[in-house]
Short mmCIF file of C-alpha atoms in Angstrom, two decimals:
data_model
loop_
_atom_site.label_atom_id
_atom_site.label_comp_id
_atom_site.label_asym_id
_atom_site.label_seq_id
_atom_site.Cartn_x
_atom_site.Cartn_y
_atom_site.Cartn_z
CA UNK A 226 103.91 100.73 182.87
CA UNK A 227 100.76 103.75 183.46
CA UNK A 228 100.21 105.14 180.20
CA UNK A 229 99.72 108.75 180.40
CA UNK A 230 97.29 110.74 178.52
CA UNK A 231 100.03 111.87 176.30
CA UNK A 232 101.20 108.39 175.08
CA UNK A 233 97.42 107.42 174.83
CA UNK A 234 96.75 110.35 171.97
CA UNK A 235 99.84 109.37 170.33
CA UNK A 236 98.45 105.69 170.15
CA UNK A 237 94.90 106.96 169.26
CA UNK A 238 96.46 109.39 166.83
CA UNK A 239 98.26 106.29 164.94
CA UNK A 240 95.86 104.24 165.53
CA UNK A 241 93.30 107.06 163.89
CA UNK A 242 93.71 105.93 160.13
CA UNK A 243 93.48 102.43 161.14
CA UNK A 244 90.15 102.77 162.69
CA UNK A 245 88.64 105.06 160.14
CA UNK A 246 89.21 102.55 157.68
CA UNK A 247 87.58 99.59 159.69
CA UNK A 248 84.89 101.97 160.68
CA UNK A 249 83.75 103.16 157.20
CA UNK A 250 84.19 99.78 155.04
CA UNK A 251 80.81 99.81 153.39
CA UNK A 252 79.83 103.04 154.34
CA UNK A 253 76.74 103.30 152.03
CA UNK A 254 77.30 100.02 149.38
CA UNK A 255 74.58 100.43 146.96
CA UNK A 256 72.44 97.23 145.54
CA UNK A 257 70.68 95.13 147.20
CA UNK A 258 67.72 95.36 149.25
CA UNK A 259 68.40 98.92 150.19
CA UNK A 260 68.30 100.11 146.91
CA UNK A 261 65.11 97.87 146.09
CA UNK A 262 63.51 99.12 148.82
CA UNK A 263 64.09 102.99 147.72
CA UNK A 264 62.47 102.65 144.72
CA UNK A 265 59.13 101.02 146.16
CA UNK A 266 55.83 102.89 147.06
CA UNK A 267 55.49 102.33 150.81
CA UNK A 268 52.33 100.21 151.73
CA UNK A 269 50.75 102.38 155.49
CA UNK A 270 48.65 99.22 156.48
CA UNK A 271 51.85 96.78 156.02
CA UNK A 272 54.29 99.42 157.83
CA UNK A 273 51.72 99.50 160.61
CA UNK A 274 52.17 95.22 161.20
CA UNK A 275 55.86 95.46 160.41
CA UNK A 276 56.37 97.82 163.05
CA UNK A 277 54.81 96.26 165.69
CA UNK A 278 57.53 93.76 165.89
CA UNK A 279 59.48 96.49 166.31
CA UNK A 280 57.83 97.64 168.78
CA UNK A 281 59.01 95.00 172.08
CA UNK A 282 62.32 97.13 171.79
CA UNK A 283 61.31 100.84 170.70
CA UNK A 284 57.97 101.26 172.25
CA UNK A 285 54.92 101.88 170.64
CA UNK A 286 55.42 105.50 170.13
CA UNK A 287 58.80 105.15 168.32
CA UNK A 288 60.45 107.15 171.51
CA UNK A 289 63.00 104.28 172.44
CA UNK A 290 64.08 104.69 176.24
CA UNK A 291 66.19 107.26 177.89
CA UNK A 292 68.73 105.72 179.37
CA UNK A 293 69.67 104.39 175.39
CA UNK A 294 69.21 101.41 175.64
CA UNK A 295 67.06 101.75 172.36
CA UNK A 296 66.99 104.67 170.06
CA UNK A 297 63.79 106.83 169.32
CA UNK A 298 62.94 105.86 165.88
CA UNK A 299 59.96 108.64 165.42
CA UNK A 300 60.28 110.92 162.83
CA UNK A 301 63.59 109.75 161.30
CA UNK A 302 64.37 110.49 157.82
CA UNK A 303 62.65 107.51 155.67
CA UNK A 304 66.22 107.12 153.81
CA UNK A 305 68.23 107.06 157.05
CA UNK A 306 65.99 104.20 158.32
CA UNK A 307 66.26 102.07 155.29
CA UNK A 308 69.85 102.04 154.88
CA UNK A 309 70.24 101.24 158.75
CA UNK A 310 67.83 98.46 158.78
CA UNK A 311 69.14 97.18 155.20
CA UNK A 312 73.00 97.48 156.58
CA UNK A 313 71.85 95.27 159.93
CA UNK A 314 70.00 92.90 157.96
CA UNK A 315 73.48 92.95 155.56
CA UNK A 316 75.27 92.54 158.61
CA UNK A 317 77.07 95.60 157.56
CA UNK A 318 76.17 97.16 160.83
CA UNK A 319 76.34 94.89 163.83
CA UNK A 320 73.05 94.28 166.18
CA UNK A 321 73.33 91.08 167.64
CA UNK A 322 70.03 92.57 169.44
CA UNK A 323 68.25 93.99 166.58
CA UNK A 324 69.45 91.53 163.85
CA UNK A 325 67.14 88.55 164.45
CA UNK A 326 64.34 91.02 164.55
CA UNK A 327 65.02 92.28 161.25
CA UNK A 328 65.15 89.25 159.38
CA UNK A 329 63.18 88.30 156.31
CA UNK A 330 61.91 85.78 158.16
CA UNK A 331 60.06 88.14 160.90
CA UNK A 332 59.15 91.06 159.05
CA UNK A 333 59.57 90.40 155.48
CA UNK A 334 61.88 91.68 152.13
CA UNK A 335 62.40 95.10 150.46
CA UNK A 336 58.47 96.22 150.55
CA UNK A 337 58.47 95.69 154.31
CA UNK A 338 61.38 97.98 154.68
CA UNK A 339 60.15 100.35 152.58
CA UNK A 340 56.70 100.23 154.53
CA UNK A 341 57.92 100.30 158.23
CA UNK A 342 60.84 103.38 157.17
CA UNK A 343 57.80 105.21 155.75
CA UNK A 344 55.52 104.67 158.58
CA UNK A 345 58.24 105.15 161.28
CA UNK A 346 58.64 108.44 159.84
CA UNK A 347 55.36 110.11 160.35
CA UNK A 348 55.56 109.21 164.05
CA UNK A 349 55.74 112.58 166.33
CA UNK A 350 58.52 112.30 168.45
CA UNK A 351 59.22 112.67 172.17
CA UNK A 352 58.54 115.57 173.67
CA UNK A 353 60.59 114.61 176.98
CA UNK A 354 64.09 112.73 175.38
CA UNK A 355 66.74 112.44 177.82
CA UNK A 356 69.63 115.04 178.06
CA UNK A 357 72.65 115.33 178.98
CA UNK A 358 73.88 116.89 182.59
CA UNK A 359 74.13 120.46 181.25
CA UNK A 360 77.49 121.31 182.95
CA UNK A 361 79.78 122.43 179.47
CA UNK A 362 77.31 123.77 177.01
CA UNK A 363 78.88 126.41 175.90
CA UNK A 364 82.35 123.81 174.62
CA UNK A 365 79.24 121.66 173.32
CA UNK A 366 77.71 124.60 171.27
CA UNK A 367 81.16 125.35 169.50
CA UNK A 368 81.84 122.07 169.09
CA UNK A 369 78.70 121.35 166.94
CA UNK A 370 78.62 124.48 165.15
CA UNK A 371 82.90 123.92 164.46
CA UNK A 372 82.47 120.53 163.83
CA UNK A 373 78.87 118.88 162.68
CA UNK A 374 76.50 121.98 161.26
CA UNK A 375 77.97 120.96 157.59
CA UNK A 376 76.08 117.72 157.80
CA UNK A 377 73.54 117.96 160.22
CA UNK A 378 72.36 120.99 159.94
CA UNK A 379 72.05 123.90 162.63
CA UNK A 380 69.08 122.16 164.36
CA UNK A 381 70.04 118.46 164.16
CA UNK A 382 68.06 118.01 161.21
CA UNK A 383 69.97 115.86 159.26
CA UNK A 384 69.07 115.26 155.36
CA UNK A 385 66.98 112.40 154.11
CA UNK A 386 68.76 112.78 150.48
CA UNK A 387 72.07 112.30 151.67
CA UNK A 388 71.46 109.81 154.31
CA UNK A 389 72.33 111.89 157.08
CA UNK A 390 70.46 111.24 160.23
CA UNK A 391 67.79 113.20 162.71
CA UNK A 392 70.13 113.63 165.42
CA UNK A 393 67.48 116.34 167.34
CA UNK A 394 65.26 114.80 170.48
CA UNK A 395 67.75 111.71 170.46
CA UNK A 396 68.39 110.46 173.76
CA UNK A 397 71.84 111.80 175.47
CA UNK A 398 72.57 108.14 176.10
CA UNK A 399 72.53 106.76 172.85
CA UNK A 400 74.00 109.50 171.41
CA UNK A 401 77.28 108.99 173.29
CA UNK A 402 77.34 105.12 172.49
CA UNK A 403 77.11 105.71 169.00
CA UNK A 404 79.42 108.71 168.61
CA UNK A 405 82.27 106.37 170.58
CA UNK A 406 81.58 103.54 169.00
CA UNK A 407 82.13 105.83 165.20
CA UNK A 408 85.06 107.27 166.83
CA UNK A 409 86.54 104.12 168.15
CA UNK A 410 86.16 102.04 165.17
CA UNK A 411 83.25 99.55 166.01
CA UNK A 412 80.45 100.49 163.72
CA UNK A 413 81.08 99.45 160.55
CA UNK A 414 78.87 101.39 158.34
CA UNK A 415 79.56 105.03 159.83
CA UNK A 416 80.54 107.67 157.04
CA UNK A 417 83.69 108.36 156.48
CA UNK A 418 83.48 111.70 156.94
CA UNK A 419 82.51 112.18 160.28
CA UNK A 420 85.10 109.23 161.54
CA UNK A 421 87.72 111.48 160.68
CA UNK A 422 86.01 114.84 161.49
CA UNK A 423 85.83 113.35 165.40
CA UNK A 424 88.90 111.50 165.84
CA UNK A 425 90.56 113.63 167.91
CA UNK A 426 87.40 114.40 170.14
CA UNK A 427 88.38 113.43 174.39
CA UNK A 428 85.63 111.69 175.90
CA UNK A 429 85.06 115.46 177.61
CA UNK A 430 84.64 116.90 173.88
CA UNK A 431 82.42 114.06 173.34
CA UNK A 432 80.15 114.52 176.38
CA UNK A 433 79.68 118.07 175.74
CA UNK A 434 79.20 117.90 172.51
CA UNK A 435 76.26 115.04 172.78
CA UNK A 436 74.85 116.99 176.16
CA UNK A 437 74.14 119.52 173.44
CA UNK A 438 72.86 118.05 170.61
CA UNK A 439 70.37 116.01 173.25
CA UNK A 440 69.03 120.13 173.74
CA UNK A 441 68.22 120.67 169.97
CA UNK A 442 64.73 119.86 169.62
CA UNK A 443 62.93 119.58 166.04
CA UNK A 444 60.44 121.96 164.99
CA UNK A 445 57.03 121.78 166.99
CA UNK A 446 54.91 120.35 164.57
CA UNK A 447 57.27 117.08 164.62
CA UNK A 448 56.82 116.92 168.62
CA UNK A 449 54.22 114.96 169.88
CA UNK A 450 51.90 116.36 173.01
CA UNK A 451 52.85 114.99 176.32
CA UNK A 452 51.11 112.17 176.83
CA UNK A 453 50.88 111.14 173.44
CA UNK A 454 49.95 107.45 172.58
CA UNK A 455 50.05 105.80 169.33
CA UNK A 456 46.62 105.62 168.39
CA UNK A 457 47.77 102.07 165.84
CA UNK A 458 48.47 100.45 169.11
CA UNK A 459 45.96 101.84 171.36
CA UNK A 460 43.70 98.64 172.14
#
């Protein structure tokens, strides 16, 4: 039988509450090394070694890769960072790539969280992330300002109290892999709110949107200068 678009909304539409509730289980749990970690005085030196384990995947600069593969890291909110790293390390938030990175055992407990959010955060970010194709910006401008302003602000700034991410100078790529796998029902840990504010988003809603938000760029003094290498790393 060819499902037609029509029957496929129905499904996703029933299927919508299902998902949501999957998605957000353990949306922001408090306890445990997450909340140790926010209430410790980061350590620069320590964040510097922690990070260069991190570093085989996200690159020395912080700036990921554009084709998403890898996130950029630099200049995420310190709080955002934490509860990411403390949700994989949970298993709250499935990596199967990240997760034996993250481990106790490679870069240490709570302090080492605190130290590599901390130092992760003071990295200028990429002054060349990769963007979308730029065909349906306008439908990707209303859709933000309809749809994600309230959390993420009107630049992509995001809000360290409230554990809402950086979103600006992401790459295009990882952007969409995250926002289906939130809307689809695969990552565990996504807030609540937004799995239900993007439920009924098409995949065209969802590439304009992202194309979009890949365009918002953070204010200068957060953007590194072309060419920019981490000075930690530079041996």
């Amino acid at each position: 039988m060819k499902i037609t678009s029509a029957v496929m909304a129905t499904v996703l539409a029933f299927a919508a509450p299902v998902l949501a509730e999957t998605a957000t289980e353990g949306w922001n749990n408090t306890g445990g090394e997450q909340d140790e970690a926010l209430g410790l005085t980061p350590d620069h030196e320590n964040g510097i070694e922690t990070y260069e384990v991190c570093s085989a995947c996200h690159q020395l600069n912080g700036w990921g890769l554009p084709d998403g593969t890898f996130p950029q890291l630099a200049g995420q909110h310190v709080n955002v960072i934490i509860k990411q790293l403390a949700d994989i390390r949970a298993q709250n938030r499935d990596n199967p790539t990240m997760y034996p990175f993250a481990k106790p055992s490679e870069i240490g407990g709570p302090q080492s969280i605190m130290d590599v959010a901390a130092y992760i955060s003071k990295l200028p970010m990429n002054p060349e992330n990769g963007v979308g194709p730029g065909d349906n910006l306008e439908l990707g401008e209303k859709l933000y300002k309809d749809n994600c302003v309230r959390c993420h602000g009107e630049s992509g700034e995001g809000s360290d109290e409230k554990f809402y991410p950086r979103i600006h100078g992401q790459h295009y790529n990882y952007l969409v892999r995250q926002f289906q796998w939130i809307r689809d029902g695969k990552r565990r840990n996504a807030n609540p709110d937004m799995v239900k504010q993007i439920a009924s988003f098409s995949d065209e809603d969802m590439d304009a949107v992202l194309d979009y938000v890949s365009r918002l760029k953070p204010h200068p003094e957060m953007i590194a200068e072309p060419g920019w290498v981490n000075p930690d790393f530079d041996w």
